[in-house]
Coordinates of C-alpha atoms and ligand atoms in Angstrom, one line a residue:
M244 CA -1.9 -67.7 4.5
K245 CA -1.8 -65.4 0.8
Y246 CA -5.1 -64.3 2.1
C247 CA -3.7 -63.6 5.1
I248 CA -1.1 -61.4 4.3
R249 CA -3.4 -59.7 1.4
S250 CA -5.2 -58.9 4.7
V251 CA -2.4 -57.2 6.8
V252 CA -1.8 -54.8 3.9
L253 CA -5.2 -53.9 3.4
L254 CA -5.1 -53.5 7.1
M255 CA -2.5 -51.0 6.9
V256 CA -3.0 -49.0 3.9
A257 CA -6.2 -48.4 5.6
V258 CA -4.6 -47.0 8.7
L259 CA -2.4 -44.9 6.6
L260 CA -5.0 -43.2 4.9
F261 CA -7.0 -42.8 8.2
C262 CA -3.7 -41.4 9.8
A263 CA -2.7 -39.0 6.7
P264 CA -4.8 -35.9 7.4
F265 CA -3.2 -36.0 11.1
T266 CA 0.5 -36.7 10.6
A267 CA 0.6 -34.6 7.5
G268 CA -0.8 -31.6 8.8
A269 CA -4.9 -30.5 7.4
A270 CA -5.3 -29.6 4.1
P271 CA -6.4 -26.0 3.8
K272 CA -9.8 -25.5 3.5
L273 CA -9.6 -21.6 1.6
S274 CA -6.6 -20.8 -0.3
L275 CA -6.4 -17.0 -0.8
K276 CA -4.6 -15.4 -3.4
L277 CA -2.9 -11.6 -2.2
G278 CA -2.1 -9.3 -4.5
H279 CA 0.4 -6.7 -4.0
A280 CA 2.3 -3.4 -7.0
V281 CA 5.8 -3.9 -6.0
P282 CA 9.4 -6.1 -5.3
E283 CA 10.0 -8.5 -2.6
E284 CA 12.3 -6.2 -0.9
N285 CA 9.7 -3.6 0.1
A286 CA 7.8 -3.8 3.4
Y287 CA 4.2 -4.6 1.6
H288 CA 6.1 -8.0 0.8
Y289 CA 7.1 -8.0 4.7
G290 CA 3.4 -7.3 5.7
A291 CA 2.1 -9.5 3.5
L292 CA 4.3 -12.8 4.8
K293 CA 4.2 -12.0 8.0
F294 CA 0.3 -12.1 7.4
K295 CA 0.4 -14.7 5.8
E296 CA 2.6 -16.7 8.5
L297 CA 0.1 -15.3 11.1
V298 CA -3.3 -16.8 9.7
E299 CA -2.0 -19.8 8.5
A300 CA -0.5 -20.7 12.3
K301 CA -3.5 -19.7 13.8
T302 CA -6.1 -21.5 11.4
G303 CA -4.0 -24.4 12.0
G304 CA -3.5 -24.9 8.0
E305 CA -7.2 -24.5 7.3
V306 CA -6.4 -21.3 5.5
Q307 CA -3.6 -21.0 2.9
I308 CA -2.4 -17.5 1.4
D309 CA -0.9 -17.7 -1.2
V310 CA 1.4 -14.0 -1.8
F311 CA 1.9 -12.6 -5.5
P312 CA 4.1 -9.3 -5.5
N313 CA 5.1 -7.1 -8.4
N314 CA 1.5 -6.6 -9.7
Q315 CA 1.4 -10.4 -11.1
L316 CA -2.3 -10.3 -10.4
G317 CA -2.8 -7.2 -12.3
T318 CA -1.3 -4.0 -13.6
G319 CA -1.1 -1.4 -10.2
E320 CA -3.4 -0.9 -7.4
R321 CA -6.6 0.1 -9.0
D322 CA -6.7 -3.1 -10.7
L323 CA -6.1 -5.1 -7.8
L324 CA -8.7 -3.4 -5.8
E325 CA -11.3 -3.8 -8.8
G326 CA -9.8 -7.6 -8.8
L327 CA -11.2 -7.8 -5.2
Q328 CA -14.6 -7.1 -6.8
L329 CA -14.3 -8.7 -9.3
G330 CA -12.8 -11.9 -7.0
T331 CA -10.0 -12.7 -9.0
V332 CA -7.7 -11.0 -5.7
D333 CA -8.6 -12.1 -2.2
V334 CA -6.0 -9.8 -0.3
Y335 CA -4.7 -6.4 -0.9
V336 CA -2.1 -5.0 0.6
G337 CA -1.2 -1.8 -1.0
S338 CA -1.9 2.5 -0.7
T339 CA -5.0 4.4 -0.7
G340 CA -3.7 5.9 -3.5
P341 CA -6.5 5.1 -6.3
M342 CA -9.3 4.4 -3.7
G343 CA -11.0 8.0 -3.9
G344 CA -11.9 6.5 -7.4
F345 CA -14.2 4.1 -5.6
E346 CA -15.0 6.0 -2.7
K347 CA -14.9 10.0 -2.9
R348 CA -14.3 10.4 0.8
F349 CA -11.2 8.5 0.8
L350 CA -9.6 12.0 -0.5
L351 CA -9.6 12.9 2.6
F352 CA -5.9 11.5 3.0
D353 CA -4.4 12.9 -0.5
F354 CA -4.3 16.6 0.6
P355 CA -0.7 18.1 -0.1
F356 CA 1.1 18.8 3.4
L357 CA -1.7 17.4 5.5
F358 CA 0.0 15.3 7.9
K359 CA 3.1 16.6 10.3
D360 CA 5.0 13.3 10.7
K361 CA 4.3 10.1 11.8
K362 CA 3.0 10.4 15.1
H363 CA 0.7 12.7 13.4
V364 CA -0.6 10.2 11.0
Y365 CA -1.2 7.1 13.6
S366 CA -3.2 9.0 15.8
V367 CA -5.2 10.0 13.0
L368 CA -4.9 6.4 11.4
D369 CA -5.5 4.6 14.4
G370 CA -8.2 6.6 15.9
E371 CA -11.7 7.0 15.1
I372 CA -11.1 8.9 11.7
G373 CA -9.1 5.9 10.4
Q374 CA -11.9 3.5 11.6
H375 CA -14.7 5.0 10.0
I376 CA -12.3 5.4 6.7
L377 CA -11.5 1.9 6.7
S378 CA -15.4 0.8 6.8
L379 CA -16.1 2.9 3.7
L380 CA -14.5 -0.1 1.9
G381 CA -18.1 -2.3 3.1
G382 CA -20.2 -0.4 0.6
K383 CA -17.2 -1.3 -2.0
G384 CA -17.2 -5.2 -2.1
M385 CA -13.8 -5.0 0.2
H386 CA -13.4 -5.1 4.0
G387 CA -10.4 -3.0 5.4
L388 CA -8.5 -5.1 8.1
A389 CA -5.6 -2.7 9.3
W390 CA -3.6 0.6 8.2
M391 CA -0.2 -0.7 6.8
E392 CA 2.0 2.2 5.7
N393 CA 3.8 2.9 2.1
G394 CA 5.2 6.3 3.6
F395 CA 5.9 10.2 2.9
R396 CA 6.0 10.5 -1.2
N397 CA 9.2 12.5 -3.0
L398 CA 10.1 13.5 -6.4
T399 CA 12.5 12.0 -8.8
N400 CA 13.2 13.4 -12.1
A401 CA 15.5 13.0 -15.0
K402 CA 15.6 16.6 -16.0
R403 CA 17.2 19.0 -13.1
S404 CA 18.1 19.3 -10.1
I405 CA 15.0 20.6 -7.4
G406 CA 16.3 23.4 -5.1
G407 CA 12.4 25.4 -4.9
V408 CA 9.2 25.7 -6.7
P409 CA 10.2 27.2 -10.1
D410 CA 12.6 24.2 -10.7
V411 CA 9.5 21.8 -11.2
K412 CA 7.7 23.8 -13.6
G413 CA 6.8 22.2 -16.8
L414 CA 8.4 18.9 -15.6
K415 CA 5.9 15.9 -16.9
I416 CA 5.7 13.9 -14.1
R417 CA 3.9 10.5 -13.3
T418 CA 1.3 10.5 -10.8
M419 CA -1.2 8.0 -9.1
E420 CA -4.7 7.7 -10.3
N421 CA -6.1 10.1 -7.8
K422 CA -7.5 14.0 -9.1
V423 CA -6.2 15.5 -5.9
H424 CA -2.9 14.5 -6.2
M425 CA -2.8 15.5 -9.9
A426 CA -4.5 18.7 -8.7
M427 CA -1.4 19.4 -6.7
W428 CA 0.9 18.7 -9.4
R429 CA -0.8 21.0 -11.8
T430 CA -1.0 24.1 -9.6
L431 CA 2.5 23.9 -9.4
G432 CA 2.7 24.3 -12.5
V433 CA 3.8 20.4 -13.5
D434 CA 2.1 18.2 -16.4
P435 CA 0.5 15.5 -14.3
T436 CA 0.8 12.6 -15.8
P437 CA -1.2 9.8 -14.3
M438 CA -0.4 5.9 -15.1
A439 CA -0.8 2.3 -13.6
W440 CA 2.3 1.5 -11.4
S441 CA 3.0 -1.3 -13.9
E442 CA 4.0 0.8 -16.7
V443 CA 6.3 3.3 -15.1
F444 CA 9.9 2.1 -15.1
T445 CA 9.9 1.8 -18.6
A446 CA 8.2 5.0 -19.2
L447 CA 11.0 7.0 -17.3
Q448 CA 13.6 4.7 -19.3
Q449 CA 12.1 5.7 -22.7
G450 CA 11.7 9.3 -21.4
T451 CA 7.9 9.7 -22.1
I452 CA 7.3 11.2 -18.6
D453 CA 10.5 13.3 -17.0
G454 CA 9.9 11.8 -13.3
Q455 CA 7.3 10.0 -10.9
E456 CA 7.2 10.8 -6.9
N457 CA 7.0 8.4 -3.9
P458 CA 7.9 7.0 -0.8
I459 CA 11.9 6.1 -0.4
P460 CA 10.9 2.8 0.1
V461 CA 9.7 2.7 -3.0
I462 CA 12.4 4.3 -5.4
Y463 CA 15.1 2.3 -3.8
T464 CA 13.2 -1.2 -4.1
S465 CA 11.9 -0.6 -7.7
K466 CA 15.5 0.6 -8.5
L467 CA 14.5 3.7 -9.8
Y468 CA 17.6 5.3 -9.3
E469 CA 18.5 3.3 -12.6
V470 CA 16.5 6.2 -14.6
Q471 CA 16.4 9.0 -12.5
K472 CA 19.4 11.2 -11.3
H473 CA 17.7 13.9 -8.9
L474 CA 15.5 13.0 -5.8
A475 CA 14.3 15.9 -4.4
L476 CA 12.8 15.3 -0.8
T477 CA 9.3 17.0 -0.9
R478 CA 7.0 14.9 1.3
H479 CA 4.1 16.3 0.0
V480 CA 1.7 13.7 1.1
F481 CA 2.0 10.7 3.4
S482 CA 0.6 7.4 1.6
P483 CA -0.9 5.4 4.0
A484 CA -1.6 1.7 3.1
M485 CA -4.0 -1.5 4.0
I486 CA -4.5 -4.4 4.2
V487 CA -8.3 -5.2 2.6
V488 CA -10.0 -8.3 2.1
A489 CA -12.7 -9.2 -0.6
K490 CA -15.9 -8.7 0.9
T491 CA -17.2 -12.0 -0.4
V492 CA -14.5 -13.7 1.6
F493 CA -14.5 -12.3 4.7
D494 CA -18.0 -12.6 5.3
S495 CA -17.9 -16.4 4.3
L496 CA -15.3 -17.1 7.3
S497 CA -16.2 -18.4 10.6
Q498 CA -16.2 -15.9 13.6
E499 CA -13.0 -17.6 14.7
H500 CA -11.4 -17.3 11.6
K501 CA -12.8 -13.2 11.5
K502 CA -11.2 -12.7 14.4
I503 CA -7.7 -14.3 13.8
F504 CA -7.9 -12.4 10.2
E505 CA -8.6 -9.1 12.5
D506 CA -5.5 -9.9 14.8
A507 CA -3.2 -11.3 12.5
A508 CA -3.6 -8.1 10.1
Q509 CA -2.9 -5.7 13.3
E510 CA 0.1 -7.3 14.2
A511 CA 1.5 -7.5 10.5
A512 CA 0.4 -3.7 10.0
L513 CA 2.5 -2.8 13.2
Y514 CA 5.6 -5.0 12.0
Q515 CA 5.6 -3.5 8.3
R516 CA 5.5 -0.1 9.6
Q517 CA 8.6 -0.4 11.6
V518 CA 10.1 -2.1 8.4
C519 CA 8.9 0.7 6.0
D520 CA 9.9 3.0 8.6
K521 CA 13.3 1.7 8.7
M522 CA 13.6 1.9 5.4
E523 CA 12.8 5.5 4.6
N524 CA 15.4 6.1 6.7
E525 CA 18.1 4.2 5.6
F526 CA 17.7 3.9 2.1
V527 CA 18.2 7.9 1.5
D528 CA 21.8 7.0 1.9
S529 CA 21.4 3.7 -0.5
L530 CA 20.3 6.2 -3.0
K531 CA 23.0 8.6 -3.1
Q532 CA 25.5 5.6 -3.1
N533 CA 23.6 4.5 -6.6
G534 CA 24.5 8.4 -7.5
M535 CA 21.4 10.2 -6.7
E536 CA 21.6 13.9 -6.4
V537 CA 19.3 14.8 -3.2
T538 CA 18.0 18.3 -2.6
T539 CA 16.1 19.2 0.4
P540 CA 14.0 22.5 -0.5
D541 CA 12.3 25.3 1.3
L542 CA 8.7 23.3 1.8
A543 CA 6.8 26.3 2.5
P544 CA 6.4 28.1 -0.9
F545 CA 5.3 24.7 -1.9
Q546 CA 2.8 24.4 1.1
E547 CA 1.7 28.1 -0.2
A548 CA 1.2 27.0 -3.2
C549 CA -0.8 24.3 -2.8
K550 CA -3.5 25.9 -0.6
S551 CA -5.9 26.3 -3.4
V552 CA -6.4 22.6 -3.7
Y553 CA -8.2 22.5 0.1
E554 CA -10.3 25.2 -1.5
E555 CA -10.8 23.0 -4.6
F556 CA -10.8 19.5 -3.4
R557 CA -13.0 20.0 0.0
G558 CA -16.7 19.8 -1.3
E559 CA -15.8 16.0 -2.7
L560 CA -15.8 15.0 0.9
G561 CA -18.7 15.6 1.5
E562 CA -20.2 14.9 5.1
D563 CA -17.1 14.4 6.2
A564 CA -15.6 17.6 5.1
G565 CA -14.7 18.6 8.7
L566 CA -12.6 15.8 9.6
L567 CA -9.9 17.8 7.4
D568 CA -9.7 20.2 9.6
Q569 CA -9.9 17.9 12.8
I570 CA -6.5 16.5 10.9
I571 CA -5.2 19.7 11.0
A572 CA -5.9 20.0 14.7
I573 CA -4.5 16.9 15.8
G574 CA -1.3 17.6 14.2
K575 CA -0.8 21.0 16.4
E576 CA -1.4 19.2 19.8
Ligands
PAF614 O1 3.2 5.3 -7.0 C1 1.8 4.4 -6.4 O2 1.6 3.9 -7.6 C2 2.7 3.2 -5.6 O3 2.5 4.3 -4.7 C3 2.7 1.8 -5.3 C4 4.3 2.2 -5.8 C5 2.2 0.9 -6.1 C6 3.0 1.4 -3.8 O4 1.8 1.9 -3.1

């Protein structure tokens, strides 16, 4: 009898162990780390969570994605992109800002006042030009999945109200690590100071820089109104964002999972763009409510002053220099 009970118990344990994977859901075969540089309130995070949700659901839990916001995996976007190459980051959601340092032809989107509006932006990014630029990541150990967005960049500073070009002269402004952006500000008489994003809030707080430039969702969700009084709606550069996976990771996926990643990224990108656009429209008022003074300077003198940047950097685009004219022409359609 004693042996009989023992056999029944052993049998039950064996059945439970056998059934566990089916009842509790399959354990992930692949766990990936997704990193971005901004707070959880930012549209990047919404896009990242949507990508995670879709990939995990469509792979039946075989691929798990953990999202690390707020520069937890690096000091800023250049560092996160380097992490993709080194294997410390598997998936990146972020701007193209530092990409010109990896592949010069990415500088294409950094020319000042290149994009008129979002319609112009997405006819370029969702067309052949966008696909071509995204494909250049392949040569850099990365695989570009889809275009998200950061938004049009605007200037903030702690010193004075900006009504026109003379007002920006002499300001010390943090820029991304991007030589076209830096040249643009230099042309306008600004002292451009490139810096990793994780250092910017403290630098603004301590007054080692006077200002910075970023899209409205970043300015609001990173609470820059606590350290910046003046916002000028300069919309000087459109900042595209991308969802990128490390090439080694992407290459290791089955065909079925590759397709799931691509579809999930497209769907998450469309969702993220909507969230970002809504934030861009709504958060100007929120910034005013938080004490910022907002100006809308006449942009024509800024555009005129920045023309020299086109001549200075066109050559850096090499065989793709003609794409600059194509983008301008698309804006006129
Ligand atoms: O200014 C930057 O570095 C970027 O715009 C940011 C804030 C990391 C978002 O992409």
